[in-house]
Every structure is written in structure tokens, then in C-alpha cells.
């Protein structure tokens, strides 16, 4: 059964958003992708997006016809209102409030608002994002209640239904790998391992069994741990 709606996927080029893209391609008649460029310290993740989109279109012909336009929105203005390890050379550390200093306050609220505006203009009524309450740093603007509130606010503000889908909200990193395998088999798992990017330090380097990265930063550690748990359960 195919959902005839058009979806817009928040697609950064990382493991989670690539899994979300596959989830959307499996479900919706038409899928477009969106990323935000806000002066991240490393552009490598944005560069991975094109490779992932190309590989998905090449390796999954039944999805290729549904994969529509890609959008890159310049949100450099975020650099003016944030001072974090993502936009400066400061070390990543936990702040007094328990959140890593990579946190840009309210970032996802801004992203979702821009995404909804773009979706409206593109005739899409579903936003898909990789927000997750499990296994992650506890960003309050990624929590399920925040998403539900945003769905209501956006639908009211646009006077049009705007559904927010977050297929990874309650999954562990291991379960995210399993979801990818269920959607696209070992070919999709291999694509995610080799072509997506997660490392905070922007390292590609050697290919580990879980992918490329420094292997030590919180993002690499989380990805490696999740992949090990996925493999152990296989
Ligand atoms: Zn790393």
C-alpha cells in the first residue's frame, strides 16, 4: 500500500537521516530532500548527501523514480546566534545543563519551520526527520512531545495539514541498523556504512566495519557501539 502524499525528508547525509530517506522512499509516492547549511565546521556530511542520493538511485531502481528534488537552504544566520563546537574550533564538552556545547538552542524548531515552509511551497504535506529520544544527547527540541507540538503549530499556522514523521524516535542505534536492513537489505546497510557520515571531527579516513570516522568522538563512539550491538544480535 503506497501513501500518495509527497514527503520532504530532512536529510543531512548521516546514518539516521539516510535511514529516514529509505523509510520515506519505501512509503511515499514522491520524496524530496532538504539540508541546512549553517556554517558547520565540516562540510563533509553535506558532501556525503550527493553520494548517498546517487547511490540510492543507482542501487534501488524501485526507489529512484520516487526520489525528487534536493534542496540546500543557507541558514548562515544561525552562526550569528550560536557559539558552539559546530561553528567554532572549541572542544566538544558537556555544559552545566548536561547538554553538549554542540547544542544550538532551538535549532530543530527553526529547521522544522523552514522545512514546513518549503514543503508547503513544494506541495508536500509530510516532513520526515531522524529525531530520536533514545541513545542520544537529550536535545529537548528532538523529543516526541516537541515534535507533536510542532506538528500542531505548523498545521495551524499554515492552515494545511503538515504531518511530522519521526521513524527513529524510540529506536536504539542498533535498531536503526536493523530498520535499514529491513528496508533495503544488506545493500542499504553497506551503503550507509560506506557513504554516510557521522563523525563530529569530520574525519573520513579508514573504513571501520561501522563506517568512516575518527572512532573516538561521541558520534563515532555511538555509531560504533550501535553497529556492534546490531551485529551481535544478527
Ligand atoms: Zn569521530
PDB file of C-alpha atoms and ligand atoms in Angstrom:
ATOM      1  CA  UNK A   1       0.000   0.000   0.000  1.00  0.00           C
ATOM      2  CA  UNK A   2       1.553   3.287  -1.067  1.00  0.00           C
ATOM      3  CA  UNK A   3       0.899   6.630   0.535  1.00  0.00           C
ATOM      4  CA  UNK A   4       0.124   9.090  -2.263  1.00  0.00           C
ATOM      5  CA  UNK A   5       1.323  12.114  -0.288  1.00  0.00           C
ATOM      6  CA  UNK A   6       4.565  13.891  -1.038  1.00  0.00           C
ATOM      7  CA  UNK A   7       7.186  13.898   1.706  1.00  0.00           C
ATOM      8  CA  UNK A   8      10.126  16.157   2.452  1.00  0.00           C
ATOM      9  CA  UNK A   9      12.975  14.428   4.317  1.00  0.00           C
ATOM     10  CA  UNK A  10      15.403  16.377   6.498  1.00  0.00           C
ATOM     11  CA  UNK A  11      18.462  14.738   5.019  1.00  0.00           C
ATOM     12  CA  UNK A  12      21.895  15.640   6.367  1.00  0.00           C
ATOM     13  CA  UNK A  13      23.819  12.722   4.856  1.00  0.00           C
ATOM     14  CA  UNK A  14      24.310  10.891   8.143  1.00  0.00           C
ATOM     15  CA  UNK A  15      23.240   7.400   9.183  1.00  0.00           C
ATOM     16  CA  UNK A  16      19.931   8.410  10.758  1.00  0.00           C
ATOM     17  CA  UNK A  17      18.697  10.711   8.008  1.00  0.00           C
ATOM     18  CA  UNK A  18      19.710   8.206   5.319  1.00  0.00           C
ATOM     19  CA  UNK A  19      17.647   5.550   7.094  1.00  0.00           C
ATOM     20  CA  UNK A  20      14.775   8.052   7.218  1.00  0.00           C
ATOM     21  CA  UNK A  21      15.169   8.710   3.496  1.00  0.00           C
ATOM     22  CA  UNK A  22      14.915   4.970   2.753  1.00  0.00           C
ATOM     23  CA  UNK A  23      11.901   4.724   5.081  1.00  0.00           C
ATOM     24  CA  UNK A  24      10.195   7.559   3.188  1.00  0.00           C
ATOM     25  CA  UNK A  25      11.062   6.169  -0.261  1.00  0.00           C
ATOM     26  CA  UNK A  26       9.529   2.866   0.802  1.00  0.00           C
ATOM     27  CA  UNK A  27       6.311   4.586   1.803  1.00  0.00           C
ATOM     28  CA  UNK A  28       5.535   7.751  -0.165  1.00  0.00           C
ATOM     29  CA  UNK A  29       4.853   8.302  -3.845  1.00  0.00           C
ATOM     30  CA  UNK A  30       7.239  11.239  -4.042  1.00  0.00           C
ATOM     31  CA  UNK A  31      10.115  12.222  -1.787  1.00  0.00           C
ATOM     32  CA  UNK A  32      12.259  15.355  -1.789  1.00  0.00           C
ATOM     33  CA  UNK A  33      15.269  16.041   0.423  1.00  0.00           C
ATOM     34  CA  UNK A  34      16.416  19.086   2.365  1.00  0.00           C
ATOM     35  CA  UNK A  35      19.556  20.080   4.227  1.00  0.00           C
ATOM     36  CA  UNK A  36      20.590  23.228   6.021  1.00  0.00           C
ATOM     37  CA  UNK A  37      23.951  24.872   5.607  1.00  0.00           C
ATOM     38  CA  UNK A  38      24.678  26.947   8.680  1.00  0.00           C
ATOM     39  CA  UNK A  39      28.453  27.075   8.709  1.00  0.00           C
ATOM     40  CA  UNK A  40      29.055  23.656  10.171  1.00  0.00           C
ATOM     41  CA  UNK A  41      32.700  23.185  10.959  1.00  0.00           C
ATOM     42  CA  UNK A  42      32.849  20.378   8.449  1.00  0.00           C
ATOM     43  CA  UNK A  43      31.137  20.264   5.108  1.00  0.00           C
ATOM     44  CA  UNK A  44      31.933  16.599   4.689  1.00  0.00           C
ATOM     45  CA  UNK A  45      28.463  15.483   5.824  1.00  0.00           C
ATOM     46  CA  UNK A  46      26.807  17.798   3.303  1.00  0.00           C
ATOM     47  CA  UNK A  47      29.095  16.450   0.595  1.00  0.00           C
ATOM     48  CA  UNK A  48      28.108  12.880   1.523  1.00  0.00           C
ATOM     49  CA  UNK A  49      24.481  13.732   0.732  1.00  0.00           C
ATOM     50  CA  UNK A  50      25.040  13.788  -3.012  1.00  0.00           C
ATOM     51  CA  UNK A  51      26.867  10.465  -2.959  1.00  0.00           C
ATOM     52  CA  UNK A  52      24.113   8.828  -0.897  1.00  0.00           C
ATOM     53  CA  UNK A  53      21.367  10.154  -3.171  1.00  0.00           C
ATOM     54  CA  UNK A  54      23.249   8.954  -6.270  1.00  0.00           C
ATOM     55  CA  UNK A  55      23.907   5.517  -4.808  1.00  0.00           C
ATOM     56  CA  UNK A  56      20.301   5.082  -3.674  1.00  0.00           C
ATOM     57  CA  UNK A  57      19.049   5.977  -7.160  1.00  0.00           C
ATOM     58  CA  UNK A  58      21.560   3.585  -8.754  1.00  0.00           C
ATOM     59  CA  UNK A  59      21.186   0.618  -6.416  1.00  0.00           C
ATOM     60  CA  UNK A  60      17.441   0.800  -5.722  1.00  0.00           C
ATOM     61  CA  UNK A  61      15.639   1.299  -9.053  1.00  0.00           C
ATOM     62  CA  UNK A  62      12.202   0.958  -7.429  1.00  0.00           C
ATOM     63  CA  UNK A  63      13.039   3.992  -5.271  1.00  0.00           C
ATOM     64  CA  UNK A  64      14.807   6.035  -7.955  1.00  0.00           C
ATOM     65  CA  UNK A  65      11.544   7.127  -9.590  1.00  0.00           C
ATOM     66  CA  UNK A  66      10.229   8.493  -6.294  1.00  0.00           C
ATOM     67  CA  UNK A  67      13.345  10.440  -5.381  1.00  0.00           C
ATOM     68  CA  UNK A  68      12.676  14.048  -6.333  1.00  0.00           C
ATOM     69  CA  UNK A  69      14.445  17.352  -5.954  1.00  0.00           C
ATOM     70  CA  UNK A  70      17.123  18.144  -3.416  1.00  0.00           C
ATOM     71  CA  UNK A  71      17.205  21.436  -1.525  1.00  0.00           C
ATOM     72  CA  UNK A  72      20.006  23.119   0.396  1.00  0.00           C
ATOM     73  CA  UNK A  73      18.917  26.100   2.471  1.00  0.00           C
ATOM     74  CA  UNK A  74      21.503  28.595   3.632  1.00  0.00           C
ATOM     75  CA  UNK A  75      20.963  29.259   7.340  1.00  0.00           C
ATOM     76  CA  UNK A  76      24.241  31.028   7.958  1.00  0.00           C
ATOM     77  CA  UNK A  77      22.310  33.333  10.285  1.00  0.00           C
ATOM     78  CA  UNK A  78      22.485  30.553  12.899  1.00  0.00           C
ATOM     79  CA  UNK A  79      26.192  31.268  13.137  1.00  0.00           C
ATOM     80  CA  UNK A  80      25.318  34.706  14.483  1.00  0.00           C
ATOM     81  CA  UNK A  81      23.244  33.333  17.324  1.00  0.00           C
ATOM     82  CA  UNK A  82      25.286  30.326  18.362  1.00  0.00           C
ATOM     83  CA  UNK A  83      28.747  29.751  19.720  1.00  0.00           C
ATOM     84  CA  UNK A  84      29.320  26.052  19.724  1.00  0.00           C
ATOM     85  CA  UNK A  85      31.802  23.419  18.737  1.00  0.00           C
ATOM     86  CA  UNK A  86      29.952  23.015  15.457  1.00  0.00           C
ATOM     87  CA  UNK A  87      30.683  26.540  14.336  1.00  0.00           C
ATOM     88  CA  UNK A  88      33.968  27.340  16.091  1.00  0.00           C
ATOM     89  CA  UNK A  89      37.050  25.367  16.968  1.00  0.00           C
ATOM     90  CA  UNK A  90      36.094  24.900  20.611  1.00  0.00           C
ATOM     91  CA  UNK A  91      36.326  21.389  22.028  1.00  0.00           C
ATOM     92  CA  UNK A  92      33.112  19.425  22.425  1.00  0.00           C
ATOM     93  CA  UNK A  93      32.244  19.180  26.106  1.00  0.00           C
ATOM     94  CA  UNK A  94      29.249  18.824  28.364  1.00  0.00           C
ATOM     95  CA  UNK A  95      27.808  22.072  29.665  1.00  0.00           C
ATOM     96  CA  UNK A  96      26.426  22.633  33.155  1.00  0.00           C
ATOM     97  CA  UNK A  97      22.915  21.852  31.880  1.00  0.00           C
ATOM     98  CA  UNK A  98      24.045  18.388  30.791  1.00  0.00           C
ATOM     99  CA  UNK A  99      23.833  19.160  27.062  1.00  0.00           C
ATOM    100  CA  UNK A 100      26.922  19.057  24.887  1.00  0.00           C
ATOM    101  CA  UNK A 101      28.096  22.501  23.744  1.00  0.00           C
ATOM    102  CA  UNK A 102      27.367  21.419  20.179  1.00  0.00           C
ATOM    103  CA  UNK A 103      23.762  22.200  21.051  1.00  0.00           C
ATOM    104  CA  UNK A 104      22.252  25.168  19.197  1.00  0.00           C
ATOM    105  CA  UNK A 105      19.261  26.207  21.299  1.00  0.00           C
ATOM    106  CA  UNK A 106      16.018  25.562  19.460  1.00  0.00           C
ATOM    107  CA  UNK A 107      17.803  24.563  16.279  1.00  0.00           C
ATOM    108  CA  UNK A 108      15.284  21.899  15.334  1.00  0.00           C
ATOM    109  CA  UNK A 109      12.386  24.278  15.868  1.00  0.00           C
ATOM    110  CA  UNK A 110      13.941  26.604  13.309  1.00  0.00           C
ATOM    111  CA  UNK A 111      14.749  23.755  10.930  1.00  0.00           C
ATOM    112  CA  UNK A 112      11.209  22.391  11.076  1.00  0.00           C
ATOM    113  CA  UNK A 113       9.686  25.798  10.466  1.00  0.00           C
ATOM    114  CA  UNK A 114      11.835  26.368   7.374  1.00  0.00           C
ATOM    115  CA  UNK A 115      11.188  22.782   6.243  1.00  0.00           C
ATOM    116  CA  UNK A 116       7.420  23.240   6.589  1.00  0.00           C
ATOM    117  CA  UNK A 117       7.507  26.477   4.608  1.00  0.00           C
ATOM    118  CA  UNK A 118       9.453  24.768   1.820  1.00  0.00           C
ATOM    119  CA  UNK A 119       7.198  21.688   1.969  1.00  0.00           C
ATOM    120  CA  UNK A 120       4.097  23.852   1.599  1.00  0.00           C
ATOM    121  CA  UNK A 121       5.509  25.525  -1.498  1.00  0.00           C
ATOM    122  CA  UNK A 122       6.538  22.143  -2.954  1.00  0.00           C
ATOM    123  CA  UNK A 123       3.138  20.559  -2.356  1.00  0.00           C
ATOM    124  CA  UNK A 124       4.434  18.206   0.344  1.00  0.00           C
ATOM    125  CA  UNK A 125       2.377  17.542   3.467  1.00  0.00           C
ATOM    126  CA  UNK A 126       4.728  15.215   5.348  1.00  0.00           C
ATOM    127  CA  UNK A 127       8.031  16.100   6.994  1.00  0.00           C
ATOM    128  CA  UNK A 128      10.327  13.200   7.889  1.00  0.00           C
ATOM    129  CA  UNK A 129      13.185  13.645  10.348  1.00  0.00           C
ATOM    130  CA  UNK A 130      15.601  11.473  12.282  1.00  0.00           C
ATOM    131  CA  UNK A 131      14.898  12.994  15.691  1.00  0.00           C
ATOM    132  CA  UNK A 132      15.425  10.437  18.429  1.00  0.00           C
ATOM    133  CA  UNK A 133      14.828  10.310  22.175  1.00  0.00           C
ATOM    134  CA  UNK A 134      16.895   7.151  22.637  1.00  0.00           C
ATOM    135  CA  UNK A 135      20.655   6.764  22.712  1.00  0.00           C
ATOM    136  CA  UNK A 136      21.322  10.437  22.161  1.00  0.00           C
ATOM    137  CA  UNK A 137      22.241  13.632  23.910  1.00  0.00           C
ATOM    138  CA  UNK A 138      18.794  14.616  25.092  1.00  0.00           C
ATOM    139  CA  UNK A 139      18.223  17.629  22.899  1.00  0.00           C
ATOM    140  CA  UNK A 140      14.834  18.923  24.101  1.00  0.00           C
ATOM    141  CA  UNK A 141      13.853  20.067  20.594  1.00  0.00           C
ATOM    142  CA  UNK A 142      14.198  16.467  19.355  1.00  0.00           C
ATOM    143  CA  UNK A 143      11.747  14.975  21.836  1.00  0.00           C
ATOM    144  CA  UNK A 144       8.483  13.406  20.812  1.00  0.00           C
ATOM    145  CA  UNK A 145       6.310  15.917  22.663  1.00  0.00           C
ATOM    146  CA  UNK A 146       8.150  18.790  20.965  1.00  0.00           C
ATOM    147  CA  UNK A 147       7.510  17.151  17.582  1.00  0.00           C
ATOM    148  CA  UNK A 148       3.817  16.679  18.341  1.00  0.00           C
ATOM    149  CA  UNK A 149       3.504  20.314  19.428  1.00  0.00           C
ATOM    150  CA  UNK A 150       5.324  21.480  16.292  1.00  0.00           C
ATOM    151  CA  UNK A 151       3.041  19.387  14.101  1.00  0.00           C
ATOM    152  CA  UNK A 152       0.026  21.137  15.582  1.00  0.00           C
ATOM    153  CA  UNK A 153       1.626  24.599  15.411  1.00  0.00           C
ATOM    154  CA  UNK A 154       2.762  24.182  11.803  1.00  0.00           C
ATOM    155  CA  UNK A 155      -0.563  22.727  10.640  1.00  0.00           C
ATOM    156  CA  UNK A 156      -2.456  25.580  12.286  1.00  0.00           C
ATOM    157  CA  UNK A 157      -0.038  28.254  11.101  1.00  0.00           C
ATOM    158  CA  UNK A 158      -0.073  27.024   7.507  1.00  0.00           C
ATOM    159  CA  UNK A 159      -3.801  26.252   7.623  1.00  0.00           C
ATOM    160  CA  UNK A 160      -2.929  22.951   5.960  1.00  0.00           C
ATOM    161  CA  UNK A 161      -2.147  19.527   7.397  1.00  0.00           C
ATOM    162  CA  UNK A 162       1.576  19.054   7.980  1.00  0.00           C
ATOM    163  CA  UNK A 163       2.425  15.635   9.402  1.00  0.00           C
ATOM    164  CA  UNK A 164       5.757  15.169  11.205  1.00  0.00           C
ATOM    165  CA  UNK A 165       7.060  11.621  10.953  1.00  0.00           C
ATOM    166  CA  UNK A 166       9.999  10.568  13.116  1.00  0.00           C
ATOM    167  CA  UNK A 167      10.576   6.852  12.442  1.00  0.00           C
ATOM    168  CA  UNK A 168      13.627   6.708  14.725  1.00  0.00           C
ATOM    169  CA  UNK A 169      12.084   8.456  17.753  1.00  0.00           C
ATOM    170  CA  UNK A 170      12.146   5.410  20.030  1.00  0.00           C
ATOM    171  CA  UNK A 171      14.742   3.230  18.320  1.00  0.00           C
ATOM    172  CA  UNK A 172      18.229   2.441  19.575  1.00  0.00           C
ATOM    173  CA  UNK A 173      21.185   2.821  17.211  1.00  0.00           C
ATOM    174  CA  UNK A 174      21.243  -0.964  16.800  1.00  0.00           C
ATOM    175  CA  UNK A 175      17.552  -0.934  15.880  1.00  0.00           C
ATOM    176  CA  UNK A 176      18.234   1.832  13.341  1.00  0.00           C
ATOM    177  CA  UNK A 177      20.679  -0.502  11.547  1.00  0.00           C
ATOM    178  CA  UNK A 178      18.050  -3.268  11.672  1.00  0.00           C
ATOM    179  CA  UNK A 179      15.457  -0.904  10.229  1.00  0.00           C
ATOM    180  CA  UNK A 180      17.812  -0.084   7.343  1.00  0.00           C
ATOM    181  CA  UNK A 181      18.367  -3.782   6.696  1.00  0.00           C
ATOM    182  CA  UNK A 182      14.617  -4.386   6.690  1.00  0.00           C
ATOM    183  CA  UNK A 183      14.096  -1.567   4.182  1.00  0.00           C
ATOM    184  CA  UNK A 184      16.955  -2.167   1.769  1.00  0.00           C
ATOM    185  CA  UNK A 185      18.702  -5.368   2.815  1.00  0.00           C
ATOM    186  CA  UNK A 186      22.458  -5.694   3.216  1.00  0.00           C
ATOM    187  CA  UNK A 187      22.947  -3.424   0.205  1.00  0.00           C
ATOM    188  CA  UNK A 188      21.451  -0.488   2.114  1.00  0.00           C
ATOM    189  CA  UNK A 189      23.446  -1.318   5.258  1.00  0.00           C
ATOM    190  CA  UNK A 190      26.616  -1.369   3.151  1.00  0.00           C
ATOM    191  CA  UNK A 191      25.686   1.941   1.514  1.00  0.00           C
ATOM    192  CA  UNK A 192      25.111   3.536   4.931  1.00  0.00           C
ATOM    193  CA  UNK A 193      28.382   2.146   6.313  1.00  0.00           C
ATOM    194  CA  UNK A 194      30.444   3.365   3.379  1.00  0.00           C
ATOM    195  CA  UNK A 195      28.785   6.575   2.200  1.00  0.00           C
ATOM    196  CA  UNK A 196      27.140   8.278   5.185  1.00  0.00           C
ATOM    197  CA  UNK A 197      28.973  10.479   7.636  1.00  0.00           C
ATOM    198  CA  UNK A 198      28.597  10.920  11.382  1.00  0.00           C
ATOM    199  CA  UNK A 199      31.993  11.927  12.844  1.00  0.00           C
ATOM    200  CA  UNK A 200      31.972  15.264  14.722  1.00  0.00           C
ATOM    201  CA  UNK A 201      35.579  15.858  13.710  1.00  0.00           C
ATOM    202  CA  UNK A 202      34.836  15.483  10.014  1.00  0.00           C
ATOM    203  CA  UNK A 203      37.284  12.611   9.557  1.00  0.00           C
ATOM    204  CA  UNK A 204      36.636  10.139   6.757  1.00  0.00           C
ATOM    205  CA  UNK A 205      39.897   8.165   6.867  1.00  0.00           C
ATOM    206  CA  UNK A 206      39.987   4.396   7.279  1.00  0.00           C
ATOM    207  CA  UNK A 207      36.848   2.333   6.779  1.00  0.00           C
ATOM    208  CA  UNK A 208      35.846   0.592  10.014  1.00  0.00           C
ATOM    209  CA  UNK A 209      33.144  -2.082   9.995  1.00  0.00           C
ATOM    210  CA  UNK A 210      30.690   0.634  11.167  1.00  0.00           C
ATOM    211  CA  UNK A 211      31.867   3.274   8.693  1.00  0.00           C
ATOM    212  CA  UNK A 212      34.418   6.067   8.427  1.00  0.00           C
ATOM    213  CA  UNK A 213      35.370   8.447  11.236  1.00  0.00           C
ATOM    214  CA  UNK A 214      37.863   9.228  13.988  1.00  0.00           C
ATOM    215  CA  UNK A 215      36.478   6.424  16.154  1.00  0.00           C
ATOM    216  CA  UNK A 216      36.777   8.481  19.355  1.00  0.00           C
ATOM    217  CA  UNK A 217      34.340  11.401  19.248  1.00  0.00           C
ATOM    218  CA  UNK A 218      30.858  10.901  20.813  1.00  0.00           C
ATOM    219  CA  UNK A 219      29.221  10.474  17.394  1.00  0.00           C
ATOM    220  CA  UNK A 220      31.711   7.827  16.252  1.00  0.00           C
ATOM    221  CA  UNK A 221      31.533   6.027  19.610  1.00  0.00           C
ATOM    222  CA  UNK A 222      27.737   5.922  19.436  1.00  0.00           C
ATOM    223  CA  UNK A 223      27.731   4.682  15.854  1.00  0.00           C
ATOM    224  CA  UNK A 224      30.370   2.001  16.527  1.00  0.00           C
ATOM    225  CA  UNK A 225      28.557   0.800  19.659  1.00  0.00           C
ATOM    226  CA  UNK A 226      25.240   0.617  17.827  1.00  0.00           C
ATOM    227  CA  UNK A 227      26.731  -1.274  14.922  1.00  0.00           C
ATOM    228  CA  UNK A 228      28.412  -3.768  17.282  1.00  0.00           C
ATOM    229  CA  UNK A 229      25.079  -4.363  19.053  1.00  0.00           C
ATOM    230  CA  UNK A 230      23.321  -4.792  15.687  1.00  0.00           C
ATOM    231  CA  UNK A 231      25.925  -7.326  14.556  1.00  0.00           C
ATOM    232  CA  UNK A 232      25.858  -9.174  17.884  1.00  0.00           C
ATOM    233  CA  UNK A 233      22.099  -9.663  17.617  1.00  0.00           C
ATOM    234  CA  UNK A 234      22.245 -10.816  13.980  1.00  0.00           C
TER     235      UNK A 234
HETATM  236 ZN1  LIG B   1      34.531  10.869  15.103  1.00  0.00          ZN
END
